[in-house]
Every structure is written in structure tokens, then in C-alpha cells.
XYZ file of C-alpha atoms in Angstrom:
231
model
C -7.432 40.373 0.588
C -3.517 40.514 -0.454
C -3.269 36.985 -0.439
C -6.669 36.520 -2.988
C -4.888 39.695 -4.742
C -1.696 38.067 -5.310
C -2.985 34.528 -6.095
C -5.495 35.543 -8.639
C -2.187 38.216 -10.065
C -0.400 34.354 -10.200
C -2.801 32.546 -12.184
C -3.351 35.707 -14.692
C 0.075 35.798 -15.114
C 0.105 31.929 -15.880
C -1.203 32.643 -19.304
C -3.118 29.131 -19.696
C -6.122 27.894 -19.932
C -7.592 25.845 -17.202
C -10.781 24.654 -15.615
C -11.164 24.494 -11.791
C -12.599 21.636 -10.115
C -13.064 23.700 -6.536
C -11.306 26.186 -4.510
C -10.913 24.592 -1.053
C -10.414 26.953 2.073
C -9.505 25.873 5.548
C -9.846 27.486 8.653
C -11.201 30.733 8.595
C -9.309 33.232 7.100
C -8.656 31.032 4.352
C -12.002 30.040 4.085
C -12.926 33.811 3.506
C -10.594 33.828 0.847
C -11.591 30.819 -0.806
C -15.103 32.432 -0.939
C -13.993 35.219 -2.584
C -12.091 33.258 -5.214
C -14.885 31.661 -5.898
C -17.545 34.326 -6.172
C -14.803 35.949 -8.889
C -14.271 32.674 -10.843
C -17.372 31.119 -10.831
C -16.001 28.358 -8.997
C -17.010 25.487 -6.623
C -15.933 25.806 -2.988
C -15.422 23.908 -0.623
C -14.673 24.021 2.989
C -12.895 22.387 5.647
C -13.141 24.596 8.931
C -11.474 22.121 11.456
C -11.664 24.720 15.064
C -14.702 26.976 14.730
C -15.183 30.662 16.372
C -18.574 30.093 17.703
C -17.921 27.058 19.382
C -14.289 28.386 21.184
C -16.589 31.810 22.158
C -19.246 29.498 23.882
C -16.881 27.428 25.630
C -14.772 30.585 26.738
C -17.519 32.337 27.783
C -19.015 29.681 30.345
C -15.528 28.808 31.660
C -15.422 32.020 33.195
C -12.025 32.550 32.930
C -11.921 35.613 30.398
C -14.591 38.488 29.757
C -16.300 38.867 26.495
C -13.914 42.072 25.663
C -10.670 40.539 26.321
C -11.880 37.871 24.286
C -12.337 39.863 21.236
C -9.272 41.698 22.130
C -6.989 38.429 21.942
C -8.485 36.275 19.566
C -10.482 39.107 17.129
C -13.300 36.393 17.489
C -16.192 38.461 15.919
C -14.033 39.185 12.842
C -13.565 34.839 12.580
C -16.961 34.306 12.732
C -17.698 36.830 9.976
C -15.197 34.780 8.018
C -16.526 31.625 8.696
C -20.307 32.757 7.870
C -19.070 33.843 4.624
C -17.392 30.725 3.977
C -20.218 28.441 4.583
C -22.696 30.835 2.603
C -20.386 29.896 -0.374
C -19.237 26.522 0.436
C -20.713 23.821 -1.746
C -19.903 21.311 0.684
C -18.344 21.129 4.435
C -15.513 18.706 5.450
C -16.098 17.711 8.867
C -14.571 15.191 11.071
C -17.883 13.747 13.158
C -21.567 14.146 13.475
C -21.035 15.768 16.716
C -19.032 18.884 14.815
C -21.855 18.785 12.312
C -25.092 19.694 14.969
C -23.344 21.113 17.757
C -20.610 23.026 16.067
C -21.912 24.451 12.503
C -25.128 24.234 14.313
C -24.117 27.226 16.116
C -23.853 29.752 12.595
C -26.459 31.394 10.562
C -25.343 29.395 8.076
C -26.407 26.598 8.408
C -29.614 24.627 10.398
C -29.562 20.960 10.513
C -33.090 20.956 10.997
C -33.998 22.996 7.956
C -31.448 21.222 6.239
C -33.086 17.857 6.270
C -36.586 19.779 4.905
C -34.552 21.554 1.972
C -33.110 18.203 1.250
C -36.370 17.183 0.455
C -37.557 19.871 -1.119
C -35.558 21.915 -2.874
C -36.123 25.685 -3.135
C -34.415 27.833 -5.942
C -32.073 30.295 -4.047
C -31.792 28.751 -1.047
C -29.455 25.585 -0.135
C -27.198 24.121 2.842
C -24.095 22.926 2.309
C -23.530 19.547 1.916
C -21.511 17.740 5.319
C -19.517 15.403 4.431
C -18.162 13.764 7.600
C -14.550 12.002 7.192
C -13.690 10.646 10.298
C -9.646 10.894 11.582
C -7.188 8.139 10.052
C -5.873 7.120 6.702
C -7.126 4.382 4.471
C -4.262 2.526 3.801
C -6.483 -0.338 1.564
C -5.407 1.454 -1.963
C -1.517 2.006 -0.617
C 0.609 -1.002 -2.742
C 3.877 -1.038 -1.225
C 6.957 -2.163 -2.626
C 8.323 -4.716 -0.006
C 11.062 -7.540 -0.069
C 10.070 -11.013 -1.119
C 9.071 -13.226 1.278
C 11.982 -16.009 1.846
C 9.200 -18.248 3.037
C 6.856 -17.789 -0.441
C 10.007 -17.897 -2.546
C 10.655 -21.279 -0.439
C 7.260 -22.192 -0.848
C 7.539 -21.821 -4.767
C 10.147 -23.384 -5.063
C 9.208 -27.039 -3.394
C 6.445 -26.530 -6.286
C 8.261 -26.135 -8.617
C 10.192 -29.216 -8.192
C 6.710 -30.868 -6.851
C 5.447 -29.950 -10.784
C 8.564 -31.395 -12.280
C 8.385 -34.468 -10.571
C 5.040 -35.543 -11.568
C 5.842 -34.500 -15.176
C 8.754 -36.981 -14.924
C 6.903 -39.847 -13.633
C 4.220 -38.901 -16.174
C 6.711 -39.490 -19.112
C 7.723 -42.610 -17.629
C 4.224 -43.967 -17.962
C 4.257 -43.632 -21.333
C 8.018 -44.581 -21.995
C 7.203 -48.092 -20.128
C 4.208 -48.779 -22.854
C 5.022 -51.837 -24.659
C 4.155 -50.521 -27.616
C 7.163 -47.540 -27.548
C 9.785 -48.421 -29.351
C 12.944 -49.097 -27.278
C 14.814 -45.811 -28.711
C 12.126 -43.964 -27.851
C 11.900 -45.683 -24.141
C 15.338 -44.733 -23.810
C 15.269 -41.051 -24.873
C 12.376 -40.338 -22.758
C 14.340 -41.370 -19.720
C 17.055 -39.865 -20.050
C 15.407 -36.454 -20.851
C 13.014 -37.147 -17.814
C 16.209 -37.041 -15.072
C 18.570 -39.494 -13.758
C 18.628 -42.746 -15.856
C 19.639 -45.175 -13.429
C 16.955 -44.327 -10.477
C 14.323 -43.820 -13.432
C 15.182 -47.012 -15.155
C 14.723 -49.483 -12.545
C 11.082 -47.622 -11.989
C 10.515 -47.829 -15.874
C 11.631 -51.724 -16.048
C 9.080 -53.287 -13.198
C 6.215 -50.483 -14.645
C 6.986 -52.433 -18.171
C 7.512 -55.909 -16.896
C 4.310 -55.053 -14.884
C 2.312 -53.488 -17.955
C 3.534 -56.688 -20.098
C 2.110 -59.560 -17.584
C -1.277 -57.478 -16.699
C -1.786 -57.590 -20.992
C -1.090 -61.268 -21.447
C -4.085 -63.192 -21.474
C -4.028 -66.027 -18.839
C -5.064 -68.906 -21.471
C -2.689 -67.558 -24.015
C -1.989 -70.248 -25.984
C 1.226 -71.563 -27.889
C 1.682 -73.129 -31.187
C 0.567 -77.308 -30.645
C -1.125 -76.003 -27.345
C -5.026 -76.396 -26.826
C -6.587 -73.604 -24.711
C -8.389 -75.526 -21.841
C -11.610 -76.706 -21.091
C -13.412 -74.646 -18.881
């Protein structure tokens, strides 16, 4: 009760405005607190319990290794439960890490009935409700996490060769159209020497012209005082 006290003195004293999405309590004691918040607020609760009193006072009690009054007497457990029975009358929804916890664990309270869940599930009753479980198993779900590493030498590597793959091909591909025999020679001339090193380009862009000139000669071309043979 001092810590509800002093938390609801903290956000009086705050003097702003705010709306809560839930209170969430964990464990017992906090869970009981948590309730209370929420009962005061008008709040949503939730509730993670993680170890519960009912199950530790059933597995205590069949080890044999303590009585029932030295149980109470070391771990207050009748005072837990109390918390946790309030907690789940007010919780909105559970936390839990399996299905196993679900049935066999919060099985165990007045709370809550898996069986009778299922039939309120399906219909509803005004006053009367379950919690919702909400089972999360253990680990972390790194698939959202972007971390900021190094660049890979061998994709910068990668990029590189293409890169100089791309400008390559859009040398050659100037070439083709400097060795037309219908560009002018200045222009022939420009193009390779903007395109990279003249004298390995040139001797490419010569045979692709002298090559482009005899495949566009006709082979019964004619001269002047020439007759085009027979076929």
C-alpha cells in the first residue's frame, strides 16, 4: 500500500494530463498493486505473474520436506496467493510463458478455469470474464533489430568489379556508334577519346569501321564505264 500511495502522490504531483494504456504488475505483490491502481484509475491491467504461490505450495507440500506451518511461516504463502487472486480478478490479460503454466499453474486459482473459459469465450456473459492468456514463449525476436555493422570488404569488392563491368560496356557501346560510317570523323574522334584510352580503343574502332564499310558495299557495285553482270 506505500508503494501505490507514493506512486499515485508522483503522478498527482506531475501536474499533466495523460491517458494510460495499462498498468502492468509482475509477480505478486506487484500484481496486487497494479490492481489497485487500476481499480482507482479506471485503468487496464495487465499481468505477468512468472512463479505462482499455488503451484510452489503444491509442490512443497508433496515433497515432504517442510510442514504446511513452516511453510506459511517462511514464505507468508497464503498472503501471495491472496495477492495473486486479486491480480487476476483485475487483470485484463495474463502474460505467460507456455501452455503448460496456463492449465496447470493458473489452473490452480479461483480465478481463473480453463474449462469455463473456453464456454465464456463463446458466450459472453455481462459481469463475468477470464482473463485473456497470452502465451510468449522465452527468447527475443531479433527479426525487427537493424544493426549498424561494418561494410562488407567482399560486397564493396563485389560493387566495385560492377562498376567497372557497367563502364566497360558503356565504352564499347559508344564505340559502336563512333565506328558508323556515317559519323563524322571529329565526332569519331571525340567519342574515343572520351570513351578511355585512345590507342587500345582505336585499333577496336578502325577494324569495327573497316568491317561496317565492306558488310554495306554491295557486291555488284558498279563503277563509272562498268556494266553490272549478267546473272
Amino acid at each position: 500500500m506505500a508503494h501505490v500511495t507514493a506512486t499515485m502522490a508522483a503522478l498527482a504531483a506531475a501536474g499533466e494530463t495523460c491517458e494510460l494504456y495499462d498498468i502492468h504488475g509482475h509477480y505478486a505483490d506487484a500484481g496486487e498493486a497494479a490492481a489497485l491502481m487500476s481499480f482507482t484509475l479506471g485503468s487496464d491491467m495487465v499481468l505477468t505473474g512468472h512463479s505462482l504461490g499455488r503451484n510452489k505450495l503444491d509442490h512443497l507440500l508433496k515433497s515432504r520436506t517442510m510442514a504446511r506451518r513452516e511453510i506459511e511461516a517462511v514464505y507468508a504463502m497464503s498472503r501471495r496467493i491472496e495477492g495473486e487472486e486479486r491480480a487476476i480478478d483485475a487483470a485484463l490479460m495474463v502474460f505467460t510463458s507456455t501452455h503448460q503454466e496456463v492449465k496447470d499453474q493458473w489452473g490452480l486459482y479461483d480465478g481463473y478455469d480453463p474449462a469455463l473459459e473456453r464456454i465464456l469465450r463463446a458466450r459472453p456473459r455481462r459481469g463475468r470474464h477470464f482473463p485473456v492468456m497470452n502465451v510468449i514463449p522465452p527468447g527475443l525476436d531479433f527479426s525487427n533489430l537493424k544493426v549498424a555493422c561494418p561494410p562488407d570488404p567482399w560486397e564493396q569488392l563485389a560493387a566495385a568489379q560492377q562498376q567497372q563491368a557497367l563502364a566497360a560496356s558503356g565504352s564499347f557501346s559508344s564505340l559502336s556508334i563512333a565506328a558508323s560510317p556515317r559519323a563524322p570523323r571529329s565526332r569519331r574522334t571525340s567519342m574515343l577519346s572520351a570513351g578511355g584510352s585512345v590507342g587500345a580503343l582505336a585499333a577496336v574502332a578502325e577494324g569495327s569501321s573497316s568491317f561496317s564499310a565492306a558488310a554495306g558495299q554491295d557486291e555488284f557495285a558498279t563503277t563509272p564505264g562498268e556494266s553490272r553482270p549478267k546473272a
